[in-house]
Coordinates of C-alpha atoms and ligand atoms in Angstrom, one line a residue:
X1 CA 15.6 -19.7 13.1
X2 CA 12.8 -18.5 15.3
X3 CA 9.2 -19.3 13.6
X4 CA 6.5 -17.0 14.8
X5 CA 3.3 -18.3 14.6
X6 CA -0.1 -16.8 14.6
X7 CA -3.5 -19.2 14.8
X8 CA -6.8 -17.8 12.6
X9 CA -10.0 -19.1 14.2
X10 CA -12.7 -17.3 10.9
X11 CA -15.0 -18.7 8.2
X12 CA -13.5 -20.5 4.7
X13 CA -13.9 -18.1 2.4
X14 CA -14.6 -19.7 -1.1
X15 CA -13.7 -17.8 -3.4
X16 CA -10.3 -17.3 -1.6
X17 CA -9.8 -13.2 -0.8
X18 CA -11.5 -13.1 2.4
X19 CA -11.9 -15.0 5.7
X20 CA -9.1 -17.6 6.8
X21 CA -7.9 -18.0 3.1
X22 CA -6.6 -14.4 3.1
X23 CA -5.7 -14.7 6.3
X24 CA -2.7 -17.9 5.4
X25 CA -1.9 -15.7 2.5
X26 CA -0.6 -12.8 4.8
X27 CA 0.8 -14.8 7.1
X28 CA 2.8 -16.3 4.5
X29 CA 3.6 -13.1 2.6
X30 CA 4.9 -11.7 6.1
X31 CA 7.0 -15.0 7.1
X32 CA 4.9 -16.3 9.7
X33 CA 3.6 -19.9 10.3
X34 CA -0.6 -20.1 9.9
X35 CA -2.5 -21.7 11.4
X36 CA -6.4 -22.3 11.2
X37 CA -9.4 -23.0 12.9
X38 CA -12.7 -22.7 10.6
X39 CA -15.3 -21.8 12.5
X40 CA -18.0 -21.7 9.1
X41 CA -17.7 -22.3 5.2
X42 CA -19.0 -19.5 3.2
X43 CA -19.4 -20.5 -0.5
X44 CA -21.4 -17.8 -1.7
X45 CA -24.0 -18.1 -4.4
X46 CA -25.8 -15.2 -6.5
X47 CA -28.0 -17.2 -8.2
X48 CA -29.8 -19.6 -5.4
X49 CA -28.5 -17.0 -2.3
X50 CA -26.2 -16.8 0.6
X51 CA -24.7 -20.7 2.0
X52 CA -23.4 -20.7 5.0
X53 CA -21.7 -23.8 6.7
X54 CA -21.5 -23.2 9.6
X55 CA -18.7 -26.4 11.9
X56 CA -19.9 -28.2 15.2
X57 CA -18.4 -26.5 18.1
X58 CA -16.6 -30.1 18.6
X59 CA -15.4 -29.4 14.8
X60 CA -13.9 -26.3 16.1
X61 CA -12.5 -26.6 19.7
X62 CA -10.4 -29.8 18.3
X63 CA -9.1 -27.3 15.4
X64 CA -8.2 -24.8 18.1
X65 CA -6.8 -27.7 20.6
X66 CA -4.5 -29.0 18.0
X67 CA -3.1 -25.7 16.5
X68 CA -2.3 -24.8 20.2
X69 CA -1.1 -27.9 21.8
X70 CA 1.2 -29.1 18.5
X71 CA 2.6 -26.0 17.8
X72 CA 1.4 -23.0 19.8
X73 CA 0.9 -19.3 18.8
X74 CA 1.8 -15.9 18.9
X75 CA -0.9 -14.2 18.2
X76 CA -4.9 -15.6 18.2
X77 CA -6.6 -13.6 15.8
X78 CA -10.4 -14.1 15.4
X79 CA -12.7 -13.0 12.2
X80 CA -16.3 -15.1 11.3
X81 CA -17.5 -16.4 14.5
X82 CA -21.4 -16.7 13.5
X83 CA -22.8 -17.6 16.5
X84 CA -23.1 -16.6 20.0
X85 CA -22.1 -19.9 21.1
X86 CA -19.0 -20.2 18.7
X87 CA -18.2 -16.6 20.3
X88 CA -18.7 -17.4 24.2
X89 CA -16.3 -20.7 23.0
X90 CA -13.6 -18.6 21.6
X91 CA -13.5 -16.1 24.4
X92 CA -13.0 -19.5 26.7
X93 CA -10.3 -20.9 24.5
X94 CA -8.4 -17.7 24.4
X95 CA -8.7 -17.2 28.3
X96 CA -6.9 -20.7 28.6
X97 CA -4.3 -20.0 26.2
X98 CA -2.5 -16.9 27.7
X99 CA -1.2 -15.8 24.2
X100 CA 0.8 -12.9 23.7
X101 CA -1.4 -11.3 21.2
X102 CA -5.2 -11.2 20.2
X103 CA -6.6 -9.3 17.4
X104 CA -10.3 -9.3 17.1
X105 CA -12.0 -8.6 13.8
X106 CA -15.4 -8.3 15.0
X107 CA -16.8 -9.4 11.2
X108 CA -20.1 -8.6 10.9
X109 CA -21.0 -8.3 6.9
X110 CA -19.2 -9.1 3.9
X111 CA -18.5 -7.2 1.0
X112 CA -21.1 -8.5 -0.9
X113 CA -23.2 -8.4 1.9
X114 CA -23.3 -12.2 3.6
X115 CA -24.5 -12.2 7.3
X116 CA -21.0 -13.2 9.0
X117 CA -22.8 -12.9 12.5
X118 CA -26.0 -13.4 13.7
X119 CA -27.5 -10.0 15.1
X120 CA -28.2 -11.9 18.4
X121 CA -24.4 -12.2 18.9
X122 CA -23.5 -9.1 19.1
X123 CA -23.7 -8.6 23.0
X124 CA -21.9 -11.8 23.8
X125 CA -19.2 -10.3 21.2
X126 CA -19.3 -7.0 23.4
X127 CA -19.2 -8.6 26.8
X128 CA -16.7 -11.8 26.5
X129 CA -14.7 -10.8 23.4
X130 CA -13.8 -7.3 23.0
X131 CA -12.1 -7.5 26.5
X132 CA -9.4 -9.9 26.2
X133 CA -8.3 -7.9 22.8
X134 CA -5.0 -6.5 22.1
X135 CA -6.5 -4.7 19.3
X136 CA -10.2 -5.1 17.8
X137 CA -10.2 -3.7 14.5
X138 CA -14.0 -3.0 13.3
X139 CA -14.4 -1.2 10.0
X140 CA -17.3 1.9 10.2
X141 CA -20.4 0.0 10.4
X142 CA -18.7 -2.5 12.5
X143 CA -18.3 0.3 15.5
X144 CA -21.8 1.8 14.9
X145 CA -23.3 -1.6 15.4
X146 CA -21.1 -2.2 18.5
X147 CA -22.1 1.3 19.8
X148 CA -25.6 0.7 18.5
X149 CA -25.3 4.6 16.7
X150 CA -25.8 5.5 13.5
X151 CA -23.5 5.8 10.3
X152 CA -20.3 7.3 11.0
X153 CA -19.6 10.2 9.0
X154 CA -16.3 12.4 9.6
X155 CA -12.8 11.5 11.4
X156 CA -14.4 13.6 14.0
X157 CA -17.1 10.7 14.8
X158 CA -14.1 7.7 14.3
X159 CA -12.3 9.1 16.7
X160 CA -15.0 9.7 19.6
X161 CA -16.1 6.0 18.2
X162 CA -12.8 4.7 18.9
X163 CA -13.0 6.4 22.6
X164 CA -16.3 4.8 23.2
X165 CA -15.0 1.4 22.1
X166 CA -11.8 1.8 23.8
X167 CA -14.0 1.9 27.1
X168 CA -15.1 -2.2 26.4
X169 CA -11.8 -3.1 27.3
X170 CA -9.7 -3.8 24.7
X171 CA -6.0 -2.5 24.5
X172 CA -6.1 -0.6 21.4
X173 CA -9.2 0.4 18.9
X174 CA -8.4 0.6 15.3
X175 CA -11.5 2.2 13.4
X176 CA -11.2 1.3 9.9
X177 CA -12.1 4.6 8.0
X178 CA -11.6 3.6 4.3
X179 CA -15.4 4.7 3.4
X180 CA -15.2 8.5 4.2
X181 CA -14.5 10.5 1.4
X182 CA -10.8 11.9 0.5
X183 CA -8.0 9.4 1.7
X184 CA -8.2 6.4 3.3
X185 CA -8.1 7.5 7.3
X186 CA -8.2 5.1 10.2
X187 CA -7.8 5.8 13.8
X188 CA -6.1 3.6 16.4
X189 CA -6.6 4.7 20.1
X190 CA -5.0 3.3 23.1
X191 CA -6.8 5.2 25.5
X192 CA -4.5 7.9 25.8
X193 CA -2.8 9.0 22.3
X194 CA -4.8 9.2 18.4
X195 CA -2.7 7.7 15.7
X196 CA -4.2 8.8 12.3
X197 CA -3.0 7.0 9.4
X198 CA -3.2 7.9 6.0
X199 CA -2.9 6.7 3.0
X200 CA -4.1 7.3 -1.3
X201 CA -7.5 6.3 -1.9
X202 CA -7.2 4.0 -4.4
X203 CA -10.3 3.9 -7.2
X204 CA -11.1 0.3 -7.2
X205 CA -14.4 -1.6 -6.3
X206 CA -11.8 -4.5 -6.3
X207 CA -11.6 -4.8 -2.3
X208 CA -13.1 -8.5 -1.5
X209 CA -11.3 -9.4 1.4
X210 CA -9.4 -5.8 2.2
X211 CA -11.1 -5.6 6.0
X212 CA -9.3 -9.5 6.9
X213 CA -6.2 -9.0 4.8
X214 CA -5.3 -5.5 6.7
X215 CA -6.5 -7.1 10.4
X216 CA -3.8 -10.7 9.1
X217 CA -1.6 -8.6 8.7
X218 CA -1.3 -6.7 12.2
X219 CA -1.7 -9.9 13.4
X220 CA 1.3 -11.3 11.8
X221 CA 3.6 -7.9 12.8
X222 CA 2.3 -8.8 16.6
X223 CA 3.3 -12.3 16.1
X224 CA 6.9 -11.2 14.8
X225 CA 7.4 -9.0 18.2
X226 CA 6.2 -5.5 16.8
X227 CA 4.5 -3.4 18.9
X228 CA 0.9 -2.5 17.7
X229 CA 0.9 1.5 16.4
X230 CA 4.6 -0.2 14.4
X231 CA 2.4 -3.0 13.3
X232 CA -1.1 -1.4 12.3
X233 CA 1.2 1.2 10.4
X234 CA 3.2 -1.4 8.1
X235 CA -0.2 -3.5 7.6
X236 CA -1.3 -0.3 6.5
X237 CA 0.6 -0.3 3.6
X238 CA 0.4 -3.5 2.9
X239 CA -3.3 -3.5 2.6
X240 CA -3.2 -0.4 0.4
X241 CA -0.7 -2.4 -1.7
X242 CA -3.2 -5.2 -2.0
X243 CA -5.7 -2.9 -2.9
X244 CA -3.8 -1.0 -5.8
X245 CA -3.1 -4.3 -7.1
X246 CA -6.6 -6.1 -6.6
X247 CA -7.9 -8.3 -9.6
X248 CA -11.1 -8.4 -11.3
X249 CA -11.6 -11.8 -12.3
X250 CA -14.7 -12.9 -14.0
X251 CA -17.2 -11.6 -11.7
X252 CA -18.4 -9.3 -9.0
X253 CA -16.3 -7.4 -6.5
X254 CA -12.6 -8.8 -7.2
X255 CA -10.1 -10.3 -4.4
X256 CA -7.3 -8.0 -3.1
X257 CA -4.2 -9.3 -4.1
X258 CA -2.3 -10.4 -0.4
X259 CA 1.5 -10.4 -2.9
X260 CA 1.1 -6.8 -3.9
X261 CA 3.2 -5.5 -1.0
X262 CA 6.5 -7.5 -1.7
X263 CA 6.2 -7.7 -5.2
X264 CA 5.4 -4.4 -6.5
X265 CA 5.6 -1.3 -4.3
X266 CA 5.9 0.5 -1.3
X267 CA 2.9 2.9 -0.6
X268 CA 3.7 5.4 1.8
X269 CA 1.1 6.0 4.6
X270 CA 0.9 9.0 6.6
X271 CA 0.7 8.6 10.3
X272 CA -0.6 11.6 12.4
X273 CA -0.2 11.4 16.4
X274 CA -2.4 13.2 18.6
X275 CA -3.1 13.0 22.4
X276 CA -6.4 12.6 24.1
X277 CA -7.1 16.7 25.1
Ligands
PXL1 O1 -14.4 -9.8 4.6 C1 -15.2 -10.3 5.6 C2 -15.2 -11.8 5.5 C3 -14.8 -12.5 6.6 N1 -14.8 -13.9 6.7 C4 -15.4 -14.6 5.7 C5 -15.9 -13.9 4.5 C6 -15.8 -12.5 4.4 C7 -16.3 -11.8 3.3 O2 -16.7 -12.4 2.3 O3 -16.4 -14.7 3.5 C8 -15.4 -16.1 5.8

């Protein structure tokens, strides 16, 4: 039996929803081999304030080395870098893999608003990272900071946003719409054609997690030998699975729940196409 495999280079995420944690879930969930490399340990704490961890580039580049040389990968995807040095690192390690596929989450702010990357990072991210993506996949304040506009506000502005991002150089741009009013809208762009996908807004503030769940699982479709509109569109509805089946445990903004997809439902999601007039 063929074993894809797919290699996460992110942040530990504690409380286990988010980050790499979410990211082996998927990977699991979708029948692909995972793979880690953590770049920081986030172990969040209301009461004395944000901890970040953040591993010795050594720490990291033997993580990445291993994963690689022992059993190789797929797809690279990328979430937490922190650090414009842990970013300009990445981009070389990726350059000297020559994997297939390489999603970029460009993670800038959690949920419950940890700094995931230091604002002085955000340039190298433009300039080494975005390039060598198959698909980046920034939610709405994630492309306004890379575009250094303001708040995006209608479909209208994701989709010139997607255009704009296309331009840094990766193959496809998937603008993660799910804060817009009315149902949850994304846009993927390839430089050519719009995909709009859409799917039921789902009333939850139970989304810890959502942004790397939806981004692991393109990343495990790629790895599996989907191409990427077939891949962003069934990751689609297995985040909005996750979602409608999120838990609130006993505090704060509850994880998505990365099983929901093969153990409860299918939720359809509607997928527009449009070209570039
Ligand atoms: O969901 C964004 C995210 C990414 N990576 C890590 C996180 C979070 C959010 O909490 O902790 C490590």
């Amino acid at each position: 039996m063929k074993m894809s495999r797919a290699l996460s280079i992110a942040g530990s995420a504690a409380r286990g929803g988010a980050g790499i944690q979410a990211d082996l879930k998927t990977f699991q969930e979708l029948g692909v081999f995972g793979m880690t490399a953590v770049t920081a340990i986030v172990a969040e704490n209301p009461r004395t304030g944000q901890r970040i961890f953040p591993q010795s580039i050594d720490a990291i580049e033997a993580q990445v080395h291993t994963a690689l040389r022992d059993i190789g990968a797929d797809t690279i995807k990328t979430g937490m870098l922190f650090t414009e040095e842990i970013i300009t690192k990445t981009a070389e390690w990726i350059t000297d893999a020559q994997v297939e596929n390489i999603v970029v989450d460009p993670v800038m702010v959690g949920k419950i608003g940890s700094v995931l990357l230091e604002e002085s990072a955000i340039e190298v991210l433009k300039s080494t990272l975005l390039p060598l993506a198959t698909i980046i996949t920034p939610n709405m304040p994630e492309a306004s900071e890379l575009l250094g506009i303001g708040p995006l506000t209608s479909i209208d502005e994701l989709k010139k946003a997607a255009v704009k991002l296309h331009e840094m150089g990766p193959k496809y741009v998937l603008v993660k719409g799910g804060r817009l009013e009315g149902p949850a809208t994304d846009v993927l762009f390839d430089g050519k054609t719009f995909y709009l996908l859409e799917a039921p807004r789902i009333d939850t503030i139970h989304t810890n997690g959502a942004w790397c769940t939806y981004s692991a699982a393109i990343a495990a479709e790629l790895a599996k030998g989907s191409s990427v509109p077939e891949a962003v569109e069934f990751a689609k509805k297995f985040i909005t699975a996750a979602i409608r089946h999120a838990f609130g445990f006993k505090q704060g903004v509850g994880p998505t729940y990365h099983a929901a997809f093969r153990k409860y439902d299918e939720i359809g999601c509607h997928v527009t196409v449009e070209k570039l007039s």
